[in-house]
Amino acid sequence: MKVAKFGGSSVASAAQFRKVADIVSSDIERRIVVVSAPGKRYKDDVKVTDMLIQLAEQVVAGEPHGETMEAIVKRYADIANELGLEADGFLAELVDDLQSKISAYRSEPPRLFDAMKASGEDHNAKLMALYLQDRGLEASYVSPLEAGIIVTDEPGNAQVLPESYDKLKQLRERRGVLVIPGFFGYSRSGHIVTFPRGGSDITGSIVAAGVKADVYENFTDVDSIYCVNPSIVADARKLKEITYREMRELSYSGFSVFHDEALEPVYRAGIPVCVKNTNNPAAPGTWIVAKRNHIEEPVAGIASDTGFCSINISKYLMNREIGFGRRVLQILEDEGISYEHTPSGIDNMSVILRADQLADGKEERILARIREELAVDEVTIEYGLALIMVVGEGMEKTIGMAAKATTALANANINLEMINQGSSEVSMMFGVKEEVVNEAVRALYNAYFQQATVSHLS
């Protein structure tokens, strides 16, 4: 059995619906299909999810929202009409559902936003099931409630509950192709609750683990996962395979292929993932697996992200002061701030965090508390940082990995603001100024991938 998830670009139009139907029809093992809401059809298009968020915002603000509602309905109508479907009943149900959710949750904005966002995937799954039936397949729509996807009651941040997996297992007994909407589940109290954005990947992974699928296929709009952002490095190398741990590190560090939580269910269930292209399904894609051969390619990929800052703290004999680091992090916790890394020396420590967390006076309060409560010699904040992660499970057993990176950056005349390597040696983090991050990524790519190719060929 295969579970196949199709992202927003894969279900954005009637033409894409036809491609999905061709893919599903071509393999009888593709028994469960998970779909996103319709994405962009062209560069300046608007995703249906964004239209639904706009609709919710207008309702909450008490503004007219009829035009937005019409635009949403038109997106589905256009797909249905181009596919030649008799969809009057479907479209009427769509309007009734949106209006009933607005009536039910108008005074509860968090619930309204979750209900509106979820409806994009929900109605697209219903439309996909109708189309597959029209193509002659035995297909049916299955709601997350019927499937048994039970989640925590945290609007916009649902977490799947363990009881879901026992219920999902029963889907194996169902006949035909099952079409399930991604992105949301139901709380024990019956409320619609969405996963973090990108949550259709999470749904696909949960369903694959629940039904004990042999393979989880994630269809998107690229042939493979690249070892680096192809918009930074032209002709970047495609990956044949990558491990779960490597993918998790890269996703967290800026890769946009997967939400960084999406792989946990299949990782724990040991189900291999294949990332494939809806527009070119014959391409082999990239396999995400438990183990790979690291000998020839110790580095799996390089990811980068911007928008970070560093709180830099100095105090003589800091290392002798018991609980110093804990008290620094407690101050951040009191302000509701999470951190990324804490590189340190004997008399100094830095805390790397997302800069947008320091709004609303938090920066001033944090600096004042560190000065007063910890009696430090100096505390400053440095903005405009970018983090680059070099990831690979083979680095641990390969000599000179860090030296290769620092040499490459030095040869490119790029100053390193910081470097941090975890004890597991799955990744190395480098901090540079935002204005040179792309140049730094290219230098590291050449060091780890271009030179390796030349060496291998020779």
Short mmCIF file of N, CA and C in Angstrom, two decimals, residues 56-57 59-61 104-117 155:
data_model
loop_
_atom_site.label_atom_id
_atom_site.label_comp_id
_atom_site.label_asym_id
_atom_site.label_seq_id
_atom_site.Cartn_x
_atom_site.Cartn_y
_atom_site.Cartn_z
N ALA A 56 -11.71 35.14 6.66
CA ALA A 56 -11.83 35.13 8.11
C ALA A 56 -11.49 36.50 8.70
N GLU A 57 -10.47 37.13 8.17
CA GLU A 57 -10.08 38.47 8.66
C GLU A 57 -11.21 39.48 8.44
N VAL A 59 -14.43 38.83 8.20
CA VAL A 59 -15.54 38.51 9.10
C VAL A 59 -15.25 39.05 10.50
N VAL A 60 -14.04 38.81 11.00
CA VAL A 60 -13.67 39.25 12.34
C VAL A 60 -13.71 40.77 12.45
N ALA A 61 -13.29 41.46 11.37
CA ALA A 61 -13.27 42.93 11.37
C ALA A 61 -14.65 43.53 11.09
N ALA A 104 -21.18 29.96 13.07
CA ALA A 104 -20.85 29.24 14.30
C ALA A 104 -19.69 29.86 15.06
N TYR A 105 -18.71 30.42 14.34
CA TYR A 105 -17.47 30.86 14.99
C TYR A 105 -17.18 32.36 14.87
N ARG A 106 -18.16 33.11 14.46
CA ARG A 106 -17.93 34.55 14.28
C ARG A 106 -17.36 35.22 15.53
N SER A 107 -17.81 34.79 16.69
CA SER A 107 -17.37 35.41 17.94
C SER A 107 -16.15 34.72 18.55
N GLU A 108 -15.61 33.70 17.86
CA GLU A 108 -14.42 32.99 18.34
C GLU A 108 -13.36 32.99 17.23
N PRO A 109 -12.63 34.09 17.06
CA PRO A 109 -11.68 34.20 15.94
C PRO A 109 -10.71 33.03 15.77
N PRO A 110 -10.08 32.51 16.84
CA PRO A 110 -9.16 31.38 16.61
C PRO A 110 -9.85 30.17 16.00
N ARG A 111 -11.08 29.88 16.45
CA ARG A 111 -11.83 28.77 15.88
C ARG A 111 -12.24 29.07 14.43
N LEU A 112 -12.61 30.32 14.18
CA LEU A 112 -13.02 30.70 12.83
C LEU A 112 -11.87 30.53 11.84
N PHE A 113 -10.69 31.01 12.23
CA PHE A 113 -9.54 30.91 11.34
C PHE A 113 -9.21 29.44 11.05
N ASP A 114 -9.24 28.59 12.07
CA ASP A 114 -8.97 27.18 11.83
C ASP A 114 -10.01 26.55 10.91
N ALA A 115 -11.28 26.86 11.16
CA ALA A 115 -12.35 26.29 10.33
C ALA A 115 -12.25 26.76 8.89
N MET A 116 -11.94 28.04 8.69
CA MET A 116 -11.82 28.57 7.33
C MET A 116 -10.63 27.95 6.61
N LYS A 117 -9.46 27.92 7.27
CA LYS A 117 -8.26 27.38 6.63
C LYS A 117 -8.45 25.91 6.26
N PRO A 155 -5.64 25.71 18.55
CA PRO A 155 -5.87 26.28 17.23
C PRO A 155 -4.58 26.68 16.52
#
